[in-house]
mmCIF file of N, CA and C and ligand atoms in Angstrom:
data_model
loop_
_atom_site.group_PDB
_atom_site.id
_atom_site.type_symbol
_atom_site.label_atom_id
_atom_site.label_comp_id
_atom_site.label_asym_id
_atom_site.label_seq_id
_atom_site.Cartn_x
_atom_site.Cartn_y
_atom_site.Cartn_z
ATOM 1 N N MET Z 1 -23.917 -2.335 -5.409
ATOM 2 C CA MET Z 1 -23.389 -1.183 -4.648
ATOM 3 C C MET Z 1 -21.961 -1.431 -4.190
ATOM 4 N N ARG Z 2 -21.732 -2.667 -3.728
ATOM 5 C CA ARG Z 2 -20.396 -2.987 -3.234
ATOM 6 C C ARG Z 2 -19.354 -2.763 -4.329
ATOM 7 N N LYS Z 3 -19.710 -3.155 -5.544
ATOM 8 C CA LYS Z 3 -18.771 -3.026 -6.654
ATOM 9 C C LYS Z 3 -18.393 -1.556 -6.866
ATOM 10 N N GLN Z 4 -19.410 -0.689 -6.844
ATOM 11 C CA GLN Z 4 -19.140 0.737 -7.045
ATOM 12 C C GLN Z 4 -18.266 1.304 -5.939
ATOM 13 N N ARG Z 5 -18.543 0.844 -4.726
ATOM 14 C CA ARG Z 5 -17.748 1.356 -3.607
ATOM 15 C C ARG Z 5 -16.326 0.832 -3.680
ATOM 16 N N LEU Z 6 -16.172 -0.404 -4.149
ATOM 17 C CA LEU Z 6 -14.820 -0.940 -4.346
ATOM 18 C C LEU Z 6 -14.082 -0.147 -5.426
ATOM 19 N N GLU Z 7 -14.814 0.214 -6.479
ATOM 20 C CA GLU Z 7 -14.194 1.004 -7.545
ATOM 21 C C GLU Z 7 -13.735 2.365 -7.024
ATOM 22 N N ALA Z 8 -14.548 2.948 -6.166
ATOM 23 C CA ALA Z 8 -14.191 4.242 -5.574
ATOM 24 C C ALA Z 8 -12.927 4.102 -4.727
ATOM 25 N N ILE Z 9 -12.828 3.008 -3.991
ATOM 26 C CA ILE Z 9 -11.626 2.765 -3.184
ATOM 27 C C ILE Z 9 -10.416 2.597 -4.107
ATOM 28 N N GLY Z 10 -10.601 1.866 -5.192
ATOM 29 C CA GLY Z 10 -9.522 1.659 -6.149
ATOM 30 C C GLY Z 10 -9.015 2.972 -6.712
ATOM 31 N N LYS Z 11 -9.937 3.873 -6.994
ATOM 32 C CA LYS Z 11 -9.570 5.178 -7.529
ATOM 33 C C LYS Z 11 -8.736 5.955 -6.503
ATOM 34 N N ARG Z 12 -9.191 5.880 -5.260
ATOM 35 C CA ARG Z 12 -8.460 6.570 -4.187
ATOM 36 C C ARG Z 12 -7.052 5.995 -4.047
ATOM 37 N N LEU Z 13 -6.952 4.657 -4.161
ATOM 38 C CA LEU Z 13 -5.640 4.008 -4.033
ATOM 39 C C LEU Z 13 -4.702 4.464 -5.157
ATOM 40 N N LEU Z 14 -5.249 4.555 -6.361
ATOM 41 C CA LEU Z 14 -4.433 5.001 -7.490
ATOM 42 C C LEU Z 14 -3.925 6.423 -7.273
ATOM 43 N N GLU Z 15 -4.819 7.284 -6.812
ATOM 44 C CA GLU Z 15 -4.426 8.666 -6.557
ATOM 45 C C GLU Z 15 -3.353 8.724 -5.475
ATOM 46 N N HIS Z 16 -3.561 7.900 -4.470
ATOM 47 C CA HIS Z 16 -2.613 7.853 -3.370
ATOM 48 C C HIS Z 16 -1.248 7.391 -3.863
ATOM 49 N N ARG Z 17 -1.241 6.410 -4.754
ATOM 50 C CA ARG Z 17 0.025 5.911 -5.271
ATOM 51 C C ARG Z 17 0.727 7.002 -6.087
ATOM 52 N N GLN Z 18 -0.067 7.744 -6.865
ATOM 53 C CA GLN Z 18 0.533 8.821 -7.656
ATOM 54 C C GLN Z 18 1.192 9.862 -6.751
ATOM 55 N N GLU Z 19 0.526 10.157 -5.637
ATOM 56 C CA GLU Z 19 1.110 11.119 -4.695
ATOM 57 C C GLU Z 19 2.439 10.598 -4.146
ATOM 58 N N LEU Z 20 2.438 9.305 -3.808
ATOM 59 C CA LEU Z 20 3.660 8.727 -3.251
ATOM 60 C C LEU Z 20 4.772 8.699 -4.299
ATOM 61 N N TYR Z 21 4.423 8.352 -5.528
ATOM 62 C CA TYR Z 21 5.415 8.364 -6.606
ATOM 63 C C TYR Z 21 5.954 9.766 -6.818
ATOM 64 N N ALA Z 22 5.049 10.755 -6.775
ATOM 65 C CA ALA Z 22 5.475 12.137 -6.969
ATOM 66 C C ALA Z 22 6.479 12.514 -5.889
ATOM 67 N N GLU Z 23 6.231 12.029 -4.690
ATOM 68 C CA GLU Z 23 7.157 12.333 -3.611
ATOM 69 C C GLU Z 23 8.507 11.663 -3.833
ATOM 70 N N ILE Z 24 8.470 10.432 -4.329
ATOM 71 C CA ILE Z 24 9.730 9.740 -4.637
ATOM 72 C C ILE Z 24 10.521 10.530 -5.663
ATOM 73 N N LEU Z 25 9.822 10.964 -6.718
ATOM 74 C CA LEU Z 25 10.513 11.709 -7.775
ATOM 75 C C LEU Z 25 11.099 13.010 -7.236
ATOM 76 N N ARG Z 26 10.306 13.664 -6.400
ATOM 77 C CA ARG Z 26 10.774 14.927 -5.836
ATOM 78 C C ARG Z 26 12.024 14.708 -4.981
ATOM 79 N N LYS Z 27 11.970 13.677 -4.140
ATOM 80 C CA LYS Z 27 13.115 13.394 -3.276
ATOM 81 C C LYS Z 27 14.320 12.955 -4.077
ATOM 82 N N ASN Z 28 14.047 12.248 -5.167
ATOM 83 C CA ASN Z 28 15.136 11.813 -6.010
ATOM 84 C C ASN Z 28 15.844 13.019 -6.622
ATOM 85 N N ARG Z 29 15.050 14.004 -7.046
ATOM 86 C CA ARG Z 29 15.633 15.221 -7.607
ATOM 87 C C ARG Z 29 16.453 15.947 -6.541
ATOM 88 N N GLU Z 30 15.874 16.032 -5.370
ATOM 89 C CA GLU Z 30 16.581 16.690 -4.271
ATOM 90 C C GLU Z 30 17.904 15.987 -4.004
ATOM 91 N N ALA Z 31 17.837 14.660 -3.942
ATOM 92 C CA ALA Z 31 19.027 13.879 -3.622
ATOM 93 C C ALA Z 31 20.070 14.016 -4.711
ATOM 94 N N ALA Z 32 19.616 14.067 -5.941
ATOM 95 C CA ALA Z 32 20.545 14.167 -7.064
ATOM 96 C C ALA Z 32 21.030 15.594 -7.238
ATOM 97 N N GLY Z 33 20.319 16.552 -6.636
ATOM 98 C CA GLY Z 33 20.701 17.942 -6.765
ATOM 99 C C GLY Z 33 20.614 18.436 -8.194
ATOM 100 N N LEU Z 34 19.655 17.892 -8.913
ATOM 101 C CA LEU Z 34 19.538 18.232 -10.326
ATOM 102 C C LEU Z 34 18.269 19.038 -10.579
ATOM 103 N N THR Z 35 18.242 19.692 -11.709
ATOM 104 C CA THR Z 35 17.018 20.353 -12.136
ATOM 105 C C THR Z 35 16.135 19.327 -12.833
ATOM 106 N N ASP Z 36 14.947 19.733 -13.161
ATOM 107 C CA ASP Z 36 13.993 18.841 -13.825
ATOM 108 C C ASP Z 36 14.578 18.214 -15.088
ATOM 109 N N GLU Z 37 15.278 19.017 -15.873
ATOM 110 C CA GLU Z 37 15.751 18.508 -17.158
ATOM 111 C C GLU Z 37 16.890 17.513 -16.998
ATOM 112 N N GLY Z 38 17.532 17.533 -15.848
ATOM 113 C CA GLY Z 38 18.638 16.613 -15.649
ATOM 114 C C GLY Z 38 18.223 15.229 -15.193
ATOM 115 N N VAL Z 39 16.951 15.085 -14.885
ATOM 116 C CA VAL Z 39 16.466 13.800 -14.372
ATOM 117 C C VAL Z 39 15.744 13.041 -15.480
ATOM 118 N N PRO Z 40 16.116 11.801 -15.701
ATOM 119 C CA PRO Z 40 15.418 11.028 -16.733
ATOM 120 C C PRO Z 40 13.945 10.856 -16.387
ATOM 121 N N ASP Z 41 13.129 10.811 -17.416
ATOM 122 C CA ASP Z 41 11.701 10.641 -17.192
ATOM 123 C C ASP Z 41 11.421 9.188 -16.834
ATOM 124 N N LEU Z 42 11.179 8.976 -15.560
ATOM 125 C CA LEU Z 42 11.017 7.606 -15.078
ATOM 126 C C LEU Z 42 9.780 6.940 -15.656
ATOM 127 N N ALA Z 43 8.774 7.737 -15.962
ATOM 128 C CA ALA Z 43 7.537 7.154 -16.481
ATOM 129 C C ALA Z 43 7.807 6.414 -17.779
ATOM 130 N N ASP Z 44 8.748 6.926 -18.572
ATOM 131 C CA ASP Z 44 9.053 6.290 -19.854
ATOM 132 C C ASP Z 44 9.821 4.988 -19.680
ATOM 133 N N GLN Z 45 10.494 4.864 -18.575
ATOM 134 C CA GLN Z 45 11.347 3.689 -18.385
ATOM 135 C C GLN Z 45 10.640 2.566 -17.634
ATOM 136 N N GLY Z 46 9.450 2.837 -17.178
ATOM 137 C CA GLY Z 46 8.791 1.840 -16.340
ATOM 138 C C GLY Z 46 9.163 2.107 -14.904
ATOM 139 N N LEU Z 47 8.239 2.713 -14.220
ATOM 140 C CA LEU Z 47 8.548 3.214 -12.890
ATOM 141 C C LEU Z 47 8.892 2.101 -11.921
ATOM 142 N N THR Z 48 8.257 0.958 -12.074
ATOM 143 C CA THR Z 48 8.471 -0.106 -11.089
ATOM 144 C C THR Z 48 9.913 -0.604 -11.091
ATOM 145 N N ASP Z 49 10.554 -0.600 -12.253
ATOM 146 C CA ASP Z 49 11.948 -1.049 -12.302
ATOM 147 C C ASP Z 49 12.841 -0.144 -11.473
ATOM 148 N N ASN Z 50 12.513 1.131 -11.509
ATOM 149 C CA ASN Z 50 13.341 2.104 -10.805
ATOM 150 C C ASN Z 50 12.928 2.290 -9.355
ATOM 151 N N LEU Z 51 11.735 1.824 -9.066
ATOM 152 C CA LEU Z 51 11.157 2.119 -7.772
ATOM 153 C C LEU Z 51 12.042 1.646 -6.628
ATOM 154 N N ARG Z 52 12.526 0.432 -6.759
ATOM 155 C CA ARG Z 52 13.336 -0.160 -5.703
ATOM 156 C C ARG Z 52 14.524 0.737 -5.346
ATOM 157 N N GLU Z 53 15.136 1.305 -6.375
ATOM 158 C CA GLU Z 53 16.296 2.159 -6.141
ATOM 159 C C GLU Z 53 15.950 3.401 -5.330
ATOM 160 N N PHE Z 54 14.713 3.852 -5.504
ATOM 161 C CA PHE Z 54 14.349 5.124 -4.894
ATOM 162 C C PHE Z 54 13.603 4.962 -3.579
ATOM 163 N N LEU Z 55 13.231 3.721 -3.290
ATOM 164 C CA LEU Z 55 12.453 3.508 -2.075
ATOM 165 C C LEU Z 55 13.206 3.981 -0.840
ATOM 166 N N HIS Z 56 14.525 3.880 -0.869
ATOM 167 C CA HIS Z 56 15.291 4.264 0.311
ATOM 168 C C HIS Z 56 15.203 5.759 0.580
ATOM 169 N N LEU Z 57 14.746 6.501 -0.432
ATOM 170 C CA LEU Z 57 14.613 7.946 -0.243
ATOM 171 C C LEU Z 57 13.370 8.298 0.569
ATOM 172 N N LEU Z 58 12.476 7.336 0.666
ATOM 173 C CA LEU Z 58 11.251 7.584 1.423
ATOM 174 C C LEU Z 58 11.446 7.189 2.873
ATOM 175 N N SER Z 59 10.668 7.792 3.726
ATOM 176 C CA SER Z 59 10.683 7.369 5.118
ATOM 177 C C SER Z 59 10.078 5.964 5.209
ATOM 178 N N ASP Z 60 10.347 5.278 6.301
ATOM 179 C CA ASP Z 60 9.837 3.923 6.473
ATOM 180 C C ASP Z 60 8.320 3.877 6.338
ATOM 181 N N ASN Z 61 7.670 4.866 6.920
ATOM 182 C CA ASN Z 61 6.210 4.908 6.862
ATOM 183 C C ASN Z 61 5.697 4.971 5.438
ATOM 184 N N LYS Z 62 6.270 5.885 4.669
ATOM 185 C CA LYS Z 62 5.829 6.079 3.289
ATOM 186 C C LYS Z 62 6.145 4.849 2.450
ATOM 187 N N ARG Z 63 7.291 4.267 2.714
ATOM 188 C CA ARG Z 63 7.712 3.088 1.972
ATOM 189 C C ARG Z 63 6.717 1.951 2.201
ATOM 190 N N GLU Z 64 6.382 1.746 3.459
ATOM 191 C CA GLU Z 64 5.427 0.709 3.815
ATOM 192 C C GLU Z 64 4.071 0.982 3.154
ATOM 193 N N GLU Z 65 3.718 2.269 3.168
ATOM 194 C CA GLU Z 65 2.443 2.673 2.596
ATOM 195 C C GLU Z 65 2.392 2.365 1.100
ATOM 196 N N LEU Z 66 3.481 2.688 0.427
ATOM 197 C CA LEU Z 66 3.532 2.470 -1.016
ATOM 198 C C LEU Z 66 3.422 0.983 -1.334
ATOM 199 N N ILE Z 67 4.107 0.167 -0.566
ATOM 200 C CA ILE Z 67 4.043 -1.276 -0.776
ATOM 201 C C ILE Z 67 2.616 -1.771 -0.559
ATOM 202 N N LYS Z 68 1.978 -1.254 0.493
ATOM 203 C CA LYS Z 68 0.606 -1.666 0.773
ATOM 204 C C LYS Z 68 -0.344 -1.226 -0.333
ATOM 205 N N VAL Z 69 -0.142 0.004 -0.826
ATOM 206 C CA VAL Z 69 -0.994 0.492 -1.918
ATOM 207 C C VAL Z 69 -0.817 -0.403 -3.142
ATOM 208 N N ASP Z 70 0.439 -0.717 -3.460
ATOM 209 C CA ASP Z 70 0.699 -1.560 -4.623
ATOM 210 C C ASP Z 70 0.070 -2.932 -4.468
ATOM 211 N N GLU Z 71 0.187 -3.489 -3.274
ATOM 212 C CA GLU Z 71 -0.401 -4.811 -3.040
ATOM 213 C C GLU Z 71 -1.917 -4.770 -3.181
ATOM 214 N N ALA Z 72 -2.507 -3.700 -2.638
ATOM 215 C CA ALA Z 72 -3.960 -3.574 -2.735
ATOM 216 C C ALA Z 72 -4.389 -3.441 -4.194
ATOM 217 N N LEU Z 73 -3.622 -2.670 -4.960
ATOM 218 C CA LEU Z 73 -3.953 -2.507 -6.382
ATOM 219 C C LEU Z 73 -3.769 -3.827 -7.143
ATOM 220 N N ASP Z 74 -2.763 -4.599 -6.750
ATOM 221 C CA ASP Z 74 -2.580 -5.925 -7.354
ATOM 222 C C ASP Z 74 -3.795 -6.806 -7.095
ATOM 223 N N ARG Z 75 -4.275 -6.746 -5.847
ATOM 224 C CA ARG Z 75 -5.439 -7.572 -5.499
ATOM 225 C C ARG Z 75 -6.674 -7.096 -6.245
ATOM 226 N N LEU Z 76 -6.783 -5.779 -6.411
ATOM 227 C CA LEU Z 76 -7.903 -5.234 -7.183
ATOM 228 C C LEU Z 76 -7.863 -5.761 -8.617
ATOM 229 N N ALA Z 77 -6.670 -5.736 -9.204
ATOM 230 C CA ALA Z 77 -6.509 -6.190 -10.584
ATOM 231 C C ALA Z 77 -6.805 -7.685 -10.691
ATOM 232 N N ALA Z 78 -6.453 -8.422 -9.657
ATOM 233 C CA ALA Z 78 -6.633 -9.870 -9.673
ATOM 234 C C ALA Z 78 -8.044 -10.271 -9.273
ATOM 235 N N GLY Z 79 -8.816 -9.309 -8.808
ATOM 236 C CA GLY Z 79 -10.194 -9.604 -8.422
ATOM 237 C C GLY Z 79 -10.330 -10.181 -7.023
ATOM 238 N N SER Z 80 -9.225 -10.202 -6.271
ATOM 239 C CA SER Z 80 -9.300 -10.767 -4.925
ATOM 240 C C SER Z 80 -9.380 -9.671 -3.864
ATOM 241 N N TYR Z 81 -9.430 -8.417 -4.318
ATOM 242 C CA TYR Z 81 -9.487 -7.325 -3.350
ATOM 243 C C TYR Z 81 -10.813 -7.359 -2.600
ATOM 244 N N GLY Z 82 -10.740 -7.090 -1.304
ATOM 245 C CA GLY Z 82 -11.954 -7.043 -0.497
ATOM 246 C C GLY Z 82 -12.346 -8.394 0.059
ATOM 247 N N LEU Z 83 -11.563 -9.427 -0.278
ATOM 248 C CA LEU Z 83 -11.808 -10.740 0.301
ATOM 249 C C LEU Z 83 -10.768 -10.996 1.377
ATOM 250 N N CYS Z 84 -11.206 -11.552 2.481
ATOM 251 C CA CYS Z 84 -10.285 -11.869 3.560
ATOM 252 C C CYS Z 84 -9.261 -12.888 3.072
ATOM 253 N N GLN Z 85 -7.976 -12.578 3.296
ATOM 254 C CA GLN Z 85 -6.912 -13.455 2.812
ATOM 255 C C GLN Z 85 -6.778 -14.709 3.678
ATOM 256 N N ARG Z 86 -7.544 -14.754 4.736
ATOM 257 C CA ARG Z 86 -7.425 -15.899 5.636
ATOM 258 C C ARG Z 86 -8.593 -16.851 5.445
ATOM 259 N N CYS Z 87 -9.828 -16.307 5.448
ATOM 260 C CA CYS Z 87 -10.993 -17.190 5.357
ATOM 261 C C CYS Z 87 -11.736 -17.046 4.030
ATOM 262 N N GLY Z 88 -11.364 -16.046 3.223
ATOM 263 C CA GLY Z 88 -11.963 -15.909 1.903
ATOM 264 C C GLY Z 88 -13.313 -15.213 1.876
ATOM 265 N N GLU Z 89 -13.799 -14.810 3.031
ATOM 266 C CA GLU Z 89 -15.081 -14.107 3.094
ATOM 267 C C GLU Z 89 -14.896 -12.649 2.685
ATOM 268 N N PRO Z 90 -15.934 -12.028 2.099
ATOM 269 C CA PRO Z 90 -15.839 -10.604 1.770
ATOM 270 C C PRO Z 90 -15.674 -9.766 3.035
ATOM 271 N N ILE Z 91 -14.743 -8.831 2.977
ATOM 272 C CA ILE Z 91 -14.524 -7.921 4.103
ATOM 273 C C ILE Z 91 -15.577 -6.820 4.051
ATOM 274 N N ASP Z 92 -16.064 -6.448 5.196
ATOM 275 C CA ASP Z 92 -17.061 -5.388 5.304
ATOM 276 C C ASP Z 92 -16.610 -4.142 4.550
ATOM 277 N N ILE Z 93 -17.485 -3.639 3.679
ATOM 278 C CA ILE Z 93 -17.093 -2.523 2.808
ATOM 279 C C ILE Z 93 -16.724 -1.277 3.611
ATOM 280 N N GLN Z 94 -17.398 -1.071 4.729
ATOM 281 C CA GLN Z 94 -17.081 0.113 5.546
ATOM 282 C C GLN Z 94 -15.681 -0.001 6.145
ATOM 283 N N ARG Z 95 -15.318 -1.236 6.491
ATOM 284 C CA ARG Z 95 -13.954 -1.459 7.001
ATOM 285 C C ARG Z 95 -12.941 -1.151 5.908
ATOM 286 N N LEU Z 96 -13.243 -1.557 4.687
ATOM 287 C CA LEU Z 96 -12.334 -1.301 3.577
ATOM 288 C C LEU Z 96 -12.199 0.193 3.283
ATOM 289 N N GLU Z 97 -13.304 0.898 3.448
ATOM 290 C CA GLU Z 97 -13.262 2.325 3.169
ATOM 291 C C GLU Z 97 -12.405 3.059 4.191
ATOM 292 N N VAL Z 98 -12.415 2.571 5.417
ATOM 293 C CA VAL Z 98 -11.603 3.200 6.457
ATOM 294 C C VAL Z 98 -10.149 2.724 6.366
ATOM 295 N N ARG Z 99 -9.987 1.430 6.090
ATOM 296 C CA ARG Z 99 -8.642 0.841 6.024
ATOM 297 C C ARG Z 99 -8.494 0.118 4.690
ATOM 298 N N PRO Z 100 -8.225 0.873 3.627
ATOM 299 C CA PRO Z 100 -8.229 0.262 2.288
ATOM 300 C C PRO Z 100 -7.130 -0.785 2.065
ATOM 301 N N PHE Z 101 -6.123 -0.832 2.932
ATOM 302 C CA PHE Z 101 -5.044 -1.806 2.738
ATOM 303 C C PHE Z 101 -5.321 -3.122 3.449
ATOM 304 N N THR Z 102 -6.406 -3.165 4.193
ATOM 305 C CA THR Z 102 -6.591 -4.330 5.042
ATOM 306 C C THR Z 102 -6.770 -5.610 4.220
ATOM 307 N N ARG Z 103 -6.213 -6.713 4.739
ATOM 308 C CA ARG Z 103 -6.294 -7.990 4.036
ATOM 309 C C ARG Z 103 -7.250 -8.951 4.727
ATOM 310 N N TYR Z 104 -7.682 -8.599 5.924
ATOM 311 C CA TYR Z 104 -8.465 -9.548 6.711
ATOM 312 C C TYR Z 104 -9.738 -8.906 7.238
ATOM 313 N N ASP Z 105 -10.752 -9.720 7.463
ATOM 314 C CA ASP Z 105 -11.931 -9.211 8.145
ATOM 315 C C ASP Z 105 -11.614 -9.092 9.640
ATOM 316 N N VAL Z 106 -12.538 -8.496 10.365
ATOM 317 C CA VAL Z 106 -12.246 -8.178 11.768
ATOM 318 C C VAL Z 106 -11.930 -9.440 12.572
ATOM 319 N N ALA Z 107 -12.728 -10.486 12.384
ATOM 320 C CA ALA Z 107 -12.551 -11.710 13.171
ATOM 321 C C ALA Z 107 -11.169 -12.313 12.927
ATOM 322 N N CYS Z 108 -10.758 -12.384 11.660
ATOM 323 C CA CYS Z 108 -9.463 -12.991 11.347
ATOM 324 C C CYS Z 108 -8.320 -12.102 11.825
ATOM 325 N N LYS Z 109 -8.486 -10.807 11.660
ATOM 326 C CA LYS Z 109 -7.450 -9.867 12.115
ATOM 327 C C LYS Z 109 -7.180 -10.050 13.614
ATOM 328 N N GLU Z 110 -8.274 -10.167 14.364
ATOM 329 C CA GLU Z 110 -8.106 -10.351 15.810
ATOM 330 C C GLU Z 110 -7.447 -11.686 16.121
ATOM 331 N N ALA Z 111 -7.858 -12.723 15.392
ATOM 332 C CA ALA Z 111 -7.268 -14.044 15.606
ATOM 333 C C ALA Z 111 -5.780 -14.019 15.286
ATOM 334 N N ILE Z 112 -5.417 -13.337 14.191
ATOM 335 C CA ILE Z 112 -4.015 -13.269 13.782
ATOM 336 C C ILE Z 112 -3.195 -12.505 14.823
ATOM 337 N N GLU Z 113 -3.763 -11.418 15.323
ATOM 338 C CA GLU Z 113 -3.040 -10.645 16.331
ATOM 339 C C GLU Z 113 -2.786 -11.468 17.592
ATOM 340 N N LYS Z 114 -3.784 -12.260 17.949
ATOM 341 C CA LYS Z 114 -3.619 -13.128 19.122
ATOM 342 C C LYS Z 114 -2.519 -14.145 18.880
ATOM 343 N N GLU Z 115 -2.558 -14.778 17.677
ATOM 344 C CA GLU Z 115 -1.529 -15.768 17.337
ATOM 345 C C GLU Z 115 -0.138 -15.140 17.373
ATOM 346 N N GLU Z 116 -0.029 -13.946 16.826
ATOM 347 C CA GLU Z 116 1.278 -13.288 16.784
ATOM 348 C C GLU Z 116 1.774 -12.934 18.182
ATOM 349 N N ALA Z 117 0.865 -12.530 19.015
ATOM 350 C CA ALA Z 117 1.241 -12.199 20.387
ATOM 351 C C ALA Z 117 1.752 -13.452 21.107
ATOM 352 N N LEU Z 118 1.099 -14.583 20.830
ATOM 353 C CA LEU Z 118 1.543 -15.836 21.441
ATOM 354 C C LEU Z 118 2.909 -16.245 20.913
ATOM 355 N N LYS Z 119 3.075 -16.123 19.600
ATOM 356 C CA LYS Z 119 4.330 -16.504 18.957
ATOM 357 C C LYS Z 119 5.493 -15.650 19.461
ATOM 358 N N ALA Z 120 5.224 -14.358 19.571
ATOM 359 C CA ALA Z 120 6.282 -13.438 19.971
ATOM 360 C C ALA Z 120 6.719 -13.704 21.407
ATOM 361 N N GLY Z 121 5.785 -14.140 22.218
ATOM 362 C CA GLY Z 121 6.116 -14.478 23.599
ATOM 363 C C GLY Z 121 6.429 -13.256 24.439
ATOM 364 N N PRO Z 122 6.760 -13.503 25.695
ATOM 365 C CA PRO Z 122 6.967 -12.395 26.635
ATOM 366 C C PRO Z 122 8.246 -11.614 26.366
ATOM 367 N N GLY Z 123 9.178 -12.195 25.600
ATOM 368 C CA GLY Z 123 10.462 -11.527 25.372
ATOM 369 C C GLY Z 123 10.403 -10.478 24.285
ATOM 370 N N ARG Z 124 9.241 -10.309 23.681
ATOM 371 C CA ARG Z 124 9.116 -9.400 22.539
ATOM 372 C C ARG Z 124 9.526 -7.972 22.903
ATOM 373 N N GLY Z 125 10.324 -7.397 22.036
ATOM 374 C CA GLY Z 125 10.690 -5.998 22.236
ATOM 375 C C GLY Z 125 11.922 -5.806 23.106
ATOM 376 N N THR Z 126 12.505 -6.882 23.593
ATOM 377 C CA THR Z 126 13.647 -6.731 24.485
ATOM 378 C C THR Z 126 14.925 -6.382 23.723
ATOM 379 N N LEU Z 127 14.919 -6.621 22.393
ATOM 380 C CA LEU Z 127 16.104 -6.265 21.628
ATOM 381 C C LEU Z 127 16.086 -4.757 21.387
HETATM 382 ZN ZN1 ZN Y 201 -11.466 -13.840 7.572
#
C-alpha cells in the first residue's frame, strides 16, 4: 500500500512541477514581450539548462517550491524518497501526503528545529 501511495504522491509532484514550469514559461513570455512563436521551445532544448535563467522570474516562494519539487522527484528516482534524511527511517505516509517535500520524520524535524534555534542564538533576526 505504501508503494502505491508513494506513487500517487510522485504523480502529484510531477503535475505540480509542470504547473510551475508552465508559469515560468508564461512569465518568460511576458518578460520578453513576445508572442508564442517568438519564444524558443524550451522543451526541445532541455528545460533544466534554461531553468536557472528563468528562476528569477518566479517569486521566491515559487522558486523555493520548484526546487523542493525537483529534489523530491530526484529522491523518488533514486529510491530514497520517503526515508528520513537524518535517521533513515521511513517517514509516515500520511505526513508525506500532507507535506510531500518533507525530508525528515517528525522526531528528527523537531530535533533539527531545536538545534537550529540554538545555533541561531538570541540575536537571530536582528539584521
Ligand atoms: Zn528521522
